[in-house]
């Protein structure tokens, strides 16, 4: 508990050299406290800031008597990815997604694989300026069916993400959030209200793990999952990164998958992905493929209809089977679609059962390519 208190109650005290009014975008979720501090209410960390301080995420800061966003309109870079890489397996399969992030994160995961941008305090990582309209226009021009807020958590750049989403929707482009779901209810409603799909990390099913490894708490993430599933507007998938010896026991995976089945229903897809030693966690081995297969079996036994493995070569564990008749609906090898047996509206071509998700006729043909690109402002 000591580590969390320390992280949550000790905002960065870096001054704001060069922070101009133009760079300080207004935010909505904050309150003045009676002791003179201003509290950010975007996420459960509730950073309480004196003048000149930044929050734990480093990109929301106090300026005057308000909390501002310091990264609005700036990105760490753009890339076109397969939608399967988010990962989303039931949302416009085979299509390309224009992906981007900014800087900063409201969690402190020791195993973060995007550490350079998520914890960046170097503004030169945000070399790319892009208005919401420019991002939407670029997605359209490049033939991307969606834009993803990813690489770092959109909770910390909420206002920018929501404006980009509005510009995308104007042009018929869908929006995707890749997030840890560590967000307070009002901010959550604003973020997910603008998203057509989301992949939410459920990092473990143990509050101790969240506190000591991610510097966060489990309960707000479960609340987010329940709220998004109940609201039903945003297509939801979940990812759990399995780390050897930390969150990969049969017991924990059993509790996690049973909770999903009971609280979210059996049709929410769950992705088990492999850990690779990174960031400040170099003392753990990579996750064996057998661990992911074991976790998938536990999920299916718990009643989940769709459980997948990721970051390993496992075509069987990455393909979608019909819960009704068992036939293969979508074959995959990594991010590549190898078979397609869905009829109209995502119905099984064999038994006619409707597959949960967002399907638009034939799959896209983007394949596994990854294509960096620049977006004009
Ligand atoms: S979004 Fe950032 S500033 Fe706001 S409470 Fe969370 S970590 Fe603190």
mmCIF file of C-alpha atoms and ligand atoms in Angstrom:
data_model
loop_
_atom_site.group_PDB
_atom_site.id
_atom_site.type_symbol
_atom_site.label_atom_id
_atom_site.label_comp_id
_atom_site.label_asym_id
_atom_site.label_seq_id
_atom_site.Cartn_x
_atom_site.Cartn_y
_atom_site.Cartn_z
ATOM 1 C CA UNK A 1 0.000 0.000 0.000
ATOM 2 C CA UNK A 2 2.888 2.341 0.802
ATOM 3 C CA UNK A 3 4.106 2.357 -2.791
ATOM 4 C CA UNK A 4 0.705 3.335 -4.149
ATOM 5 C CA UNK A 5 0.185 6.157 -1.683
ATOM 6 C CA UNK A 6 3.557 7.488 -2.497
ATOM 7 C CA UNK A 7 2.934 7.347 -6.228
ATOM 8 C CA UNK A 8 -0.563 8.747 -5.984
ATOM 9 C CA UNK A 9 0.097 11.533 -3.554
ATOM 10 C CA UNK A 10 3.411 12.753 -4.906
ATOM 11 C CA UNK A 11 2.694 14.442 -8.199
ATOM 12 C CA UNK A 12 5.639 15.521 -10.247
ATOM 13 C CA UNK A 13 6.773 18.968 -9.334
ATOM 14 C CA UNK A 14 8.392 19.910 -12.586
ATOM 15 C CA UNK A 15 7.653 23.508 -13.489
ATOM 16 C CA UNK A 16 6.050 24.211 -16.812
ATOM 17 C CA UNK A 17 8.751 25.895 -18.831
ATOM 18 C CA UNK A 18 7.393 26.970 -22.151
ATOM 19 C CA UNK A 19 3.824 25.879 -21.435
ATOM 20 C CA UNK A 20 1.775 28.453 -23.263
ATOM 21 C CA UNK A 21 -1.948 29.032 -23.148
ATOM 22 C CA UNK A 22 -2.205 27.435 -26.612
ATOM 23 C CA UNK A 23 -0.486 24.270 -25.406
ATOM 24 C CA UNK A 24 -2.670 24.070 -22.297
ATOM 25 C CA UNK A 25 -5.949 22.607 -23.450
ATOM 26 C CA UNK A 26 -8.863 22.933 -21.014
ATOM 27 C CA UNK A 27 -10.117 19.738 -19.375
ATOM 28 C CA UNK A 28 -13.485 18.973 -17.877
ATOM 29 C CA UNK A 29 -12.971 16.677 -14.907
ATOM 30 C CA UNK A 30 -11.406 18.414 -11.939
ATOM 31 C CA UNK A 31 -12.383 20.255 -8.774
ATOM 32 C CA UNK A 32 -10.920 22.870 -6.468
ATOM 33 C CA UNK A 33 -10.275 21.601 -2.946
ATOM 34 C CA UNK A 34 -10.697 23.600 0.230
ATOM 35 C CA UNK A 35 -6.963 23.372 0.940
ATOM 36 C CA UNK A 36 -6.169 25.290 -2.250
ATOM 37 C CA UNK A 37 -5.130 22.329 -4.339
ATOM 38 C CA UNK A 38 -6.901 21.290 -7.531
ATOM 39 C CA UNK A 39 -7.862 17.611 -7.953
ATOM 40 C CA UNK A 40 -7.885 15.889 -11.348
ATOM 41 C CA UNK A 41 -10.921 13.612 -11.610
ATOM 42 C CA UNK A 42 -10.054 11.864 -14.853
ATOM 43 C CA UNK A 43 -8.804 8.706 -13.165
ATOM 44 C CA UNK A 44 -9.014 7.093 -9.723
ATOM 45 C CA UNK A 45 -5.551 8.351 -8.833
ATOM 46 C CA UNK A 46 -7.149 11.757 -8.120
ATOM 47 C CA UNK A 47 -3.910 13.728 -8.240
ATOM 48 C CA UNK A 48 -4.122 16.846 -6.059
ATOM 49 C CA UNK A 49 -1.956 19.529 -7.511
ATOM 50 C CA UNK A 50 -0.460 22.791 -6.389
ATOM 51 C CA UNK A 51 0.365 25.451 -8.943
ATOM 52 C CA UNK A 52 3.124 24.292 -11.290
ATOM 53 C CA UNK A 53 2.671 20.581 -10.640
ATOM 54 C CA UNK A 54 1.917 17.809 -13.060
ATOM 55 C CA UNK A 55 -0.096 14.686 -12.268
ATOM 56 C CA UNK A 56 1.261 11.145 -12.085
ATOM 57 C CA UNK A 57 0.606 10.805 -15.827
ATOM 58 C CA UNK A 58 2.798 13.883 -16.406
ATOM 59 C CA UNK A 59 0.581 15.249 -19.187
ATOM 60 C CA UNK A 60 -2.266 16.714 -17.138
ATOM 61 C CA UNK A 61 -1.076 19.658 -15.103
ATOM 62 C CA UNK A 62 -2.320 22.494 -12.969
ATOM 63 C CA UNK A 63 -2.227 25.872 -14.646
ATOM 64 C CA UNK A 64 -3.837 28.622 -12.639
ATOM 65 C CA UNK A 65 -6.914 27.248 -10.971
ATOM 66 C CA UNK A 66 -7.595 24.449 -13.430
ATOM 67 C CA UNK A 67 -6.250 21.167 -14.770
ATOM 68 C CA UNK A 68 -5.054 21.377 -18.361
ATOM 69 C CA UNK A 69 -3.973 18.814 -20.947
ATOM 70 C CA UNK A 70 -0.493 19.532 -22.268
ATOM 71 C CA UNK A 71 -0.458 17.109 -25.200
ATOM 72 C CA UNK A 72 -3.574 18.106 -27.142
ATOM 73 C CA UNK A 73 -2.935 17.926 -30.886
ATOM 74 C CA UNK A 74 0.470 16.253 -30.587
ATOM 75 C CA UNK A 75 1.357 12.629 -31.215
ATOM 76 C CA UNK A 76 4.308 10.312 -30.786
ATOM 77 C CA UNK A 77 3.655 8.972 -34.283
ATOM 78 C CA UNK A 78 1.168 7.287 -36.593
ATOM 79 C CA UNK A 79 1.062 3.805 -38.011
ATOM 80 C CA UNK A 80 -1.420 1.723 -39.991
ATOM 81 C CA UNK A 81 -1.933 -1.663 -38.326
ATOM 82 C CA UNK A 82 -4.227 -4.643 -38.789
ATOM 83 C CA UNK A 83 -7.209 -4.309 -36.443
ATOM 84 C CA UNK A 84 -6.285 -7.768 -35.120
ATOM 85 C CA UNK A 85 -3.177 -6.200 -33.571
ATOM 86 C CA UNK A 86 -5.155 -4.079 -31.061
ATOM 87 C CA UNK A 87 -6.240 -6.937 -30.483
ATOM 88 C CA UNK A 88 -9.813 -6.960 -31.780
ATOM 89 C CA UNK A 89 -10.968 -10.168 -33.466
ATOM 90 C CA UNK A 90 -14.694 -9.444 -33.726
ATOM 91 C CA UNK A 91 -14.567 -5.861 -34.999
ATOM 92 C CA UNK A 92 -14.305 -5.326 -38.761
ATOM 93 C CA UNK A 93 -11.889 -8.263 -39.263
ATOM 94 C CA UNK A 94 -9.120 -7.848 -41.796
ATOM 95 C CA UNK A 95 -9.386 -4.057 -41.947
ATOM 96 C CA UNK A 96 -6.646 -1.527 -41.339
ATOM 97 C CA UNK A 97 -6.642 0.901 -38.431
ATOM 98 C CA UNK A 98 -4.781 4.189 -38.187
ATOM 99 C CA UNK A 99 -3.106 3.973 -34.781
ATOM 100 C CA UNK A 100 -1.567 6.706 -32.704
ATOM 101 C CA UNK A 101 -0.739 7.753 -29.177
ATOM 102 C CA UNK A 102 0.581 10.767 -27.348
ATOM 103 C CA UNK A 103 2.738 10.624 -24.214
ATOM 104 C CA UNK A 104 2.189 9.831 -20.568
ATOM 105 C CA UNK A 105 0.189 7.157 -18.760
ATOM 106 C CA UNK A 106 -1.865 6.978 -15.596
ATOM 107 C CA UNK A 107 -0.551 3.532 -14.669
ATOM 108 C CA UNK A 108 3.027 2.600 -13.856
ATOM 109 C CA UNK A 109 3.304 -0.978 -15.115
ATOM 110 C CA UNK A 110 6.747 -2.418 -14.540
ATOM 111 C CA UNK A 111 6.307 -4.606 -17.620
ATOM 112 C CA UNK A 112 5.145 -1.831 -19.974
ATOM 113 C CA UNK A 113 6.126 -2.538 -23.565
ATOM 114 C CA UNK A 114 5.531 1.068 -24.677
ATOM 115 C CA UNK A 115 7.593 2.581 -21.877
ATOM 116 C CA UNK A 116 9.373 5.062 -24.112
ATOM 117 C CA UNK A 117 6.177 6.917 -24.975
ATOM 118 C CA UNK A 118 3.863 6.036 -22.115
ATOM 119 C CA UNK A 119 6.278 7.381 -19.518
ATOM 120 C CA UNK A 120 7.985 9.920 -21.700
ATOM 121 C CA UNK A 121 8.854 13.231 -20.191
ATOM 122 C CA UNK A 122 10.687 14.277 -23.295
ATOM 123 C CA UNK A 123 8.438 16.417 -25.410
ATOM 124 C CA UNK A 124 10.463 15.678 -28.518
ATOM 125 C CA UNK A 125 8.694 12.307 -28.647
ATOM 126 C CA UNK A 126 5.624 14.372 -29.541
ATOM 127 C CA UNK A 127 7.086 15.611 -32.781
ATOM 128 C CA UNK A 128 3.919 15.085 -34.790
ATOM 129 C CA UNK A 129 1.245 17.778 -34.712
ATOM 130 C CA UNK A 130 -2.140 16.698 -35.989
ATOM 131 C CA UNK A 131 -5.573 18.223 -35.714
ATOM 132 C CA UNK A 132 -8.557 15.903 -35.236
ATOM 133 C CA UNK A 133 -9.713 16.725 -38.758
ATOM 134 C CA UNK A 134 -6.303 15.922 -40.273
ATOM 135 C CA UNK A 135 -6.243 12.525 -38.552
ATOM 136 C CA UNK A 136 -9.739 11.671 -39.777
ATOM 137 C CA UNK A 137 -8.927 12.826 -43.326
ATOM 138 C CA UNK A 138 -5.748 10.749 -43.350
ATOM 139 C CA UNK A 139 -7.591 7.642 -42.172
ATOM 140 C CA UNK A 140 -10.129 8.094 -44.958
ATOM 141 C CA UNK A 141 -7.473 8.727 -47.601
ATOM 142 C CA UNK A 142 -5.500 5.654 -46.511
ATOM 143 C CA UNK A 143 -8.559 3.409 -46.621
ATOM 144 C CA UNK A 144 -8.521 2.756 -42.872
ATOM 145 C CA UNK A 145 -11.880 1.684 -41.515
ATOM 146 C CA UNK A 146 -11.040 2.957 -38.023
ATOM 147 C CA UNK A 147 -8.703 5.093 -35.913
ATOM 148 C CA UNK A 148 -7.238 3.643 -32.697
ATOM 149 C CA UNK A 149 -6.131 5.523 -29.596
ATOM 150 C CA UNK A 150 -3.336 3.275 -28.457
ATOM 151 C CA UNK A 151 0.400 3.105 -27.561
ATOM 152 C CA UNK A 152 -0.449 5.074 -24.416
ATOM 153 C CA UNK A 153 -3.748 5.249 -22.544
ATOM 154 C CA UNK A 154 -6.376 7.589 -24.042
ATOM 155 C CA UNK A 155 -7.661 8.310 -20.519
ATOM 156 C CA UNK A 156 -4.819 10.807 -20.140
ATOM 157 C CA UNK A 157 -5.539 12.514 -23.471
ATOM 158 C CA UNK A 158 -9.286 12.151 -23.219
ATOM 159 C CA UNK A 159 -10.225 15.557 -24.672
ATOM 160 C CA UNK A 160 -8.026 15.064 -27.747
ATOM 161 C CA UNK A 161 -9.277 11.485 -28.269
ATOM 162 C CA UNK A 162 -12.919 12.550 -28.083
ATOM 163 C CA UNK A 163 -12.394 15.398 -30.568
ATOM 164 C CA UNK A 164 -10.577 13.041 -32.960
ATOM 165 C CA UNK A 165 -13.445 10.565 -32.574
ATOM 166 C CA UNK A 166 -15.995 13.231 -33.491
ATOM 167 C CA UNK A 167 -14.008 14.176 -36.606
ATOM 168 C CA UNK A 168 -13.747 10.485 -37.559
ATOM 169 C CA UNK A 169 -17.459 9.891 -37.173
ATOM 170 C CA UNK A 170 -18.151 12.875 -39.456
ATOM 171 C CA UNK A 171 -16.331 10.945 -42.194
ATOM 172 C CA UNK A 172 -17.735 7.523 -41.358
ATOM 173 C CA UNK A 173 -14.525 6.280 -39.711
ATOM 174 C CA UNK A 174 -14.957 4.105 -36.605
ATOM 175 C CA UNK A 175 -13.001 4.639 -33.372
ATOM 176 C CA UNK A 176 -11.164 2.232 -31.095
ATOM 177 C CA UNK A 177 -9.779 2.724 -27.576
ATOM 178 C CA UNK A 178 -6.994 0.536 -26.230
ATOM 179 C CA UNK A 179 -7.005 1.234 -22.526
ATOM 180 C CA UNK A 180 -6.389 -0.073 -19.048
ATOM 181 C CA UNK A 181 -9.879 1.108 -18.108
ATOM 182 C CA UNK A 182 -8.511 2.989 -15.085
ATOM 183 C CA UNK A 183 -10.889 5.922 -15.295
ATOM 184 C CA UNK A 184 -13.519 7.593 -13.115
ATOM 185 C CA UNK A 185 -17.197 7.245 -14.067
ATOM 186 C CA UNK A 186 -17.844 10.670 -15.642
ATOM 187 C CA UNK A 187 -14.661 10.567 -17.709
ATOM 188 C CA UNK A 188 -15.437 6.954 -18.577
ATOM 189 C CA UNK A 189 -18.834 7.910 -19.978
ATOM 190 C CA UNK A 190 -17.218 10.602 -22.138
ATOM 191 C CA UNK A 191 -14.429 8.355 -23.424
ATOM 192 C CA UNK A 192 -16.428 5.217 -24.179
ATOM 193 C CA UNK A 193 -19.371 7.274 -25.437
ATOM 194 C CA UNK A 194 -17.089 8.280 -28.314
ATOM 195 C CA UNK A 195 -15.739 4.789 -29.053
ATOM 196 C CA UNK A 196 -17.158 2.131 -31.338
ATOM 197 C CA UNK A 197 -14.865 -0.556 -29.948
ATOM 198 C CA UNK A 198 -12.452 -1.002 -27.094
ATOM 199 C CA UNK A 199 -9.890 -3.449 -25.921
ATOM 200 C CA UNK A 200 -9.560 -3.124 -22.164
ATOM 201 C CA UNK A 201 -6.614 -4.645 -20.321
ATOM 202 C CA UNK A 202 -7.510 -6.812 -17.362
ATOM 203 C CA UNK A 203 -3.958 -7.131 -16.129
ATOM 204 C CA UNK A 204 -4.628 -9.658 -13.380
ATOM 205 C CA UNK A 205 -7.404 -10.726 -11.044
ATOM 206 C CA UNK A 206 -5.571 -9.705 -7.915
ATOM 207 C CA UNK A 207 -5.545 -6.292 -6.279
ATOM 208 C CA UNK A 208 -2.033 -6.912 -4.920
ATOM 209 C CA UNK A 209 -0.786 -7.319 -8.487
ATOM 210 C CA UNK A 210 -2.435 -4.064 -9.522
ATOM 211 C CA UNK A 211 -1.012 -2.211 -6.523
ATOM 212 C CA UNK A 212 2.545 -3.491 -6.662
ATOM 213 C CA UNK A 213 3.120 -4.102 -10.359
ATOM 214 C CA UNK A 214 0.897 -1.502 -12.049
ATOM 215 C CA UNK A 215 0.535 1.133 -9.270
ATOM 216 C CA UNK A 216 -3.233 1.036 -9.634
ATOM 217 C CA UNK A 217 -6.221 -0.835 -8.224
ATOM 218 C CA UNK A 218 -8.325 -3.689 -9.593
ATOM 219 C CA UNK A 219 -11.827 -2.558 -8.575
ATOM 220 C CA UNK A 220 -12.102 0.514 -10.866
ATOM 221 C CA UNK A 221 -11.088 -1.630 -13.848
ATOM 222 C CA UNK A 222 -13.807 -4.183 -13.081
ATOM 223 C CA UNK A 223 -16.287 -1.309 -12.767
ATOM 224 C CA UNK A 224 -15.257 -0.038 -16.189
ATOM 225 C CA UNK A 225 -15.694 -3.473 -17.747
ATOM 226 C CA UNK A 226 -19.148 -3.881 -16.226
ATOM 227 C CA UNK A 227 -20.208 -0.375 -17.249
ATOM 228 C CA UNK A 228 -19.041 -0.716 -20.858
ATOM 229 C CA UNK A 229 -20.648 -4.159 -21.221
ATOM 230 C CA UNK A 230 -23.915 -3.004 -19.654
ATOM 231 C CA UNK A 231 -24.085 0.155 -21.740
ATOM 232 C CA UNK A 232 -23.663 -1.899 -24.895
ATOM 233 C CA UNK A 233 -22.675 0.946 -27.216
ATOM 234 C CA UNK A 234 -19.006 0.012 -27.543
ATOM 235 C CA UNK A 235 -17.919 -3.391 -28.805
ATOM 236 C CA UNK A 236 -15.744 -4.805 -25.995
ATOM 237 C CA UNK A 237 -12.839 -7.238 -25.983
ATOM 238 C CA UNK A 238 -10.399 -7.885 -23.126
ATOM 239 C CA UNK A 239 -6.678 -8.615 -23.007
ATOM 240 C CA UNK A 240 -4.737 -10.277 -20.203
ATOM 241 C CA UNK A 241 -0.951 -10.363 -20.533
ATOM 242 C CA UNK A 242 0.226 -13.485 -18.716
ATOM 243 C CA UNK A 243 3.504 -13.047 -16.828
ATOM 244 C CA UNK A 244 5.179 -16.252 -15.567
ATOM 245 C CA UNK A 245 4.828 -16.597 -11.817
ATOM 246 C CA UNK A 246 2.840 -13.384 -11.368
ATOM 247 C CA UNK A 247 -0.665 -13.835 -12.790
ATOM 248 C CA UNK A 248 -0.641 -17.172 -14.617
ATOM 249 C CA UNK A 249 -1.835 -19.647 -11.975
ATOM 250 C CA UNK A 250 -4.803 -21.904 -12.755
ATOM 251 C CA UNK A 251 -6.584 -20.460 -9.744
ATOM 252 C CA UNK A 252 -6.240 -16.830 -10.811
ATOM 253 C CA UNK A 253 -7.100 -17.509 -14.460
ATOM 254 C CA UNK A 254 -10.101 -19.526 -13.272
ATOM 255 C CA UNK A 255 -11.361 -16.669 -11.102
ATOM 256 C CA UNK A 256 -10.743 -14.093 -13.849
ATOM 257 C CA UNK A 257 -12.552 -16.039 -16.543
ATOM 258 C CA UNK A 258 -15.453 -17.017 -14.259
ATOM 259 C CA UNK A 259 -15.895 -13.346 -13.338
ATOM 260 C CA UNK A 260 -16.074 -12.389 -17.008
ATOM 261 C CA UNK A 261 -18.594 -15.130 -17.765
ATOM 262 C CA UNK A 262 -20.756 -14.153 -14.805
ATOM 263 C CA UNK A 263 -20.524 -10.344 -14.957
ATOM 264 C CA UNK A 264 -20.009 -9.590 -18.650
ATOM 265 C CA UNK A 265 -21.438 -12.669 -20.326
ATOM 266 C CA UNK A 266 -19.875 -15.444 -22.397
ATOM 267 C CA UNK A 267 -19.657 -13.469 -25.635
ATOM 268 C CA UNK A 268 -16.970 -10.967 -24.618
ATOM 269 C CA UNK A 269 -13.765 -12.178 -26.331
ATOM 270 C CA UNK A 270 -10.720 -12.612 -24.115
ATOM 271 C CA UNK A 271 -7.144 -12.504 -25.418
ATOM 272 C CA UNK A 272 -4.272 -14.086 -23.493
ATOM 273 C CA UNK A 273 -1.013 -12.580 -24.697
ATOM 274 C CA UNK A 274 2.609 -13.481 -24.078
ATOM 275 C CA UNK A 275 4.967 -11.436 -21.949
ATOM 276 C CA UNK A 276 8.463 -10.593 -23.179
ATOM 277 C CA UNK A 277 11.010 -9.272 -20.662
ATOM 278 C CA UNK A 278 10.947 -5.503 -20.957
ATOM 279 C CA UNK A 279 11.161 -2.185 -19.161
ATOM 280 C CA UNK A 280 11.843 -2.703 -15.446
ATOM 281 C CA UNK A 281 10.840 -6.362 -15.504
ATOM 282 C CA UNK A 282 13.798 -8.296 -16.843
ATOM 283 C CA UNK A 283 13.761 -10.975 -14.150
ATOM 284 C CA UNK A 284 10.901 -12.999 -15.675
ATOM 285 C CA UNK A 285 11.148 -15.384 -18.632
ATOM 286 C CA UNK A 286 8.954 -15.027 -21.710
ATOM 287 C CA UNK A 287 5.546 -16.666 -21.400
ATOM 288 C CA UNK A 288 5.604 -20.212 -22.830
ATOM 289 C CA UNK A 289 3.039 -20.909 -25.540
ATOM 290 C CA UNK A 290 1.756 -23.772 -23.378
ATOM 291 C CA UNK A 291 0.739 -21.277 -20.681
ATOM 292 C CA UNK A 292 -1.438 -19.385 -23.142
ATOM 293 C CA UNK A 293 -3.045 -22.615 -24.356
ATOM 294 C CA UNK A 294 -3.698 -23.670 -20.744
ATOM 295 C CA UNK A 295 -5.308 -20.308 -19.997
ATOM 296 C CA UNK A 296 -7.462 -20.580 -23.111
ATOM 297 C CA UNK A 297 -8.671 -24.023 -22.032
ATOM 298 C CA UNK A 298 -9.573 -22.670 -18.595
ATOM 299 C CA UNK A 299 -11.511 -19.792 -20.188
ATOM 300 C CA UNK A 300 -13.483 -22.133 -22.445
ATOM 301 C CA UNK A 301 -14.207 -24.432 -19.480
ATOM 302 C CA UNK A 302 -15.478 -21.405 -17.555
ATOM 303 C CA UNK A 303 -18.054 -20.882 -20.281
ATOM 304 C CA UNK A 304 -16.484 -18.151 -22.398
ATOM 305 C CA UNK A 305 -17.298 -18.608 -26.068
ATOM 306 C CA UNK A 306 -14.248 -16.808 -27.463
ATOM 307 C CA UNK A 307 -10.765 -17.087 -25.950
ATOM 308 C CA UNK A 308 -7.643 -16.397 -27.986
ATOM 309 C CA UNK A 309 -3.878 -16.618 -27.675
ATOM 310 C CA UNK A 310 -1.609 -13.816 -28.859
ATOM 311 C CA UNK A 311 2.055 -12.980 -29.486
ATOM 312 C CA UNK A 312 2.777 -16.642 -30.338
ATOM 313 C CA UNK A 313 2.335 -18.799 -33.419
ATOM 314 C CA UNK A 314 -0.896 -20.651 -32.687
ATOM 315 C CA UNK A 315 -3.409 -20.700 -35.575
ATOM 316 C CA UNK A 316 -5.809 -22.943 -33.643
ATOM 317 C CA UNK A 317 -5.791 -20.646 -30.599
ATOM 318 C CA UNK A 318 -6.288 -17.570 -32.767
ATOM 319 C CA UNK A 319 -9.189 -18.778 -34.874
ATOM 320 C CA UNK A 320 -12.865 -18.198 -34.126
ATOM 321 C CA UNK A 321 -15.157 -21.216 -33.762
ATOM 322 C CA UNK A 322 -18.942 -21.094 -33.790
ATOM 323 C CA UNK A 323 -20.286 -21.712 -30.258
ATOM 324 C CA UNK A 324 -23.332 -23.302 -31.873
ATOM 325 C CA UNK A 325 -21.954 -25.948 -34.221
ATOM 326 C CA UNK A 326 -18.204 -25.790 -33.601
ATOM 327 C CA UNK A 327 -17.236 -25.040 -37.194
ATOM 328 C CA UNK A 328 -14.436 -22.578 -37.881
ATOM 329 C CA UNK A 329 -15.847 -19.128 -38.609
ATOM 330 C CA UNK A 330 -12.635 -17.150 -39.029
ATOM 331 C CA UNK A 331 -9.248 -18.825 -39.460
ATOM 332 C CA UNK A 332 -6.226 -16.739 -38.444
ATOM 333 C CA UNK A 333 -2.494 -17.100 -38.496
ATOM 334 C CA UNK A 334 -1.188 -14.244 -36.423
ATOM 335 C CA UNK A 335 -2.815 -11.093 -37.802
ATOM 336 C CA UNK A 336 -3.621 -12.714 -41.144
ATOM 337 C CA UNK A 337 -7.081 -14.088 -41.957
ATOM 338 C CA UNK A 338 -6.789 -17.543 -43.527
ATOM 339 C CA UNK A 339 -10.442 -18.655 -43.648
ATOM 340 C CA UNK A 340 -13.849 -16.937 -43.626
ATOM 341 C CA UNK A 341 -17.094 -18.793 -43.066
ATOM 342 C CA UNK A 342 -19.429 -15.999 -42.035
ATOM 343 C CA UNK A 343 -22.571 -15.209 -43.966
ATOM 344 C CA UNK A 344 -24.455 -11.906 -43.802
ATOM 345 C CA UNK A 345 -24.557 -10.033 -40.479
ATOM 346 C CA UNK A 346 -21.873 -12.256 -39.002
ATOM 347 C CA UNK A 347 -23.973 -15.414 -39.146
ATOM 348 C CA UNK A 348 -22.305 -18.813 -39.133
ATOM 349 C CA UNK A 349 -22.321 -20.118 -42.699
ATOM 350 C CA UNK A 350 -23.033 -23.621 -41.365
ATOM 351 C CA UNK A 351 -25.704 -23.248 -38.666
ATOM 352 C CA UNK A 352 -26.798 -19.615 -39.034
ATOM 353 C CA UNK A 353 -26.015 -18.609 -35.446
ATOM 354 C CA UNK A 354 -25.162 -14.922 -35.158
ATOM 355 C CA UNK A 355 -21.576 -14.233 -34.096
ATOM 356 C CA UNK A 356 -21.263 -11.375 -31.606
ATOM 357 C CA UNK A 357 -19.257 -8.428 -32.894
ATOM 358 C CA UNK A 358 -19.237 -5.911 -35.721
ATOM 359 C CA UNK A 359 -19.044 -7.526 -39.152
ATOM 360 C CA UNK A 360 -19.529 -5.810 -42.503
ATOM 361 C CA UNK A 361 -19.780 -8.360 -45.278
ATOM 362 C CA UNK A 362 -16.484 -9.773 -46.524
ATOM 363 C CA UNK A 363 -13.348 -9.278 -44.396
ATOM 364 C CA UNK A 364 -10.767 -6.616 -45.184
ATOM 365 C CA UNK A 365 -7.577 -7.524 -46.975
ATOM 366 C CA UNK A 366 -4.987 -5.498 -45.057
ATOM 367 C CA UNK A 367 -3.135 -8.593 -43.836
ATOM 368 C CA UNK A 368 -0.347 -8.359 -41.244
ATOM 369 C CA UNK A 369 1.355 -5.231 -42.586
ATOM 370 C CA UNK A 370 2.528 -2.401 -40.340
ATOM 371 C CA UNK A 371 2.982 0.912 -42.130
ATOM 372 C CA UNK A 372 4.297 4.036 -40.366
ATOM 373 C CA UNK A 373 3.119 7.309 -41.899
ATOM 374 C CA UNK A 374 2.960 10.999 -41.182
ATOM 375 C CA UNK A 375 -0.170 13.050 -40.761
ATOM 376 C CA UNK A 376 -0.202 16.695 -41.748
ATOM 377 C CA UNK A 377 -1.616 19.185 -39.274
HETATM 378 S S1 LIG B 1 -5.349 11.454 -15.330
HETATM 379 FE FE1 LIG B 1 -3.259 11.974 -14.691
HETATM 380 S S2 LIG B 1 -3.430 13.854 -13.470
HETATM 381 FE FE2 LIG B 1 -5.493 12.973 -13.662
HETATM 382 S S3 LIG B 1 -5.744 11.748 -11.788
HETATM 383 FE FE3 LIG B 1 -5.012 10.362 -13.400
HETATM 384 S S4 LIG B 1 -2.755 10.341 -13.207
HETATM 385 FE FE4 LIG B 1 -3.512 12.101 -12.046
#
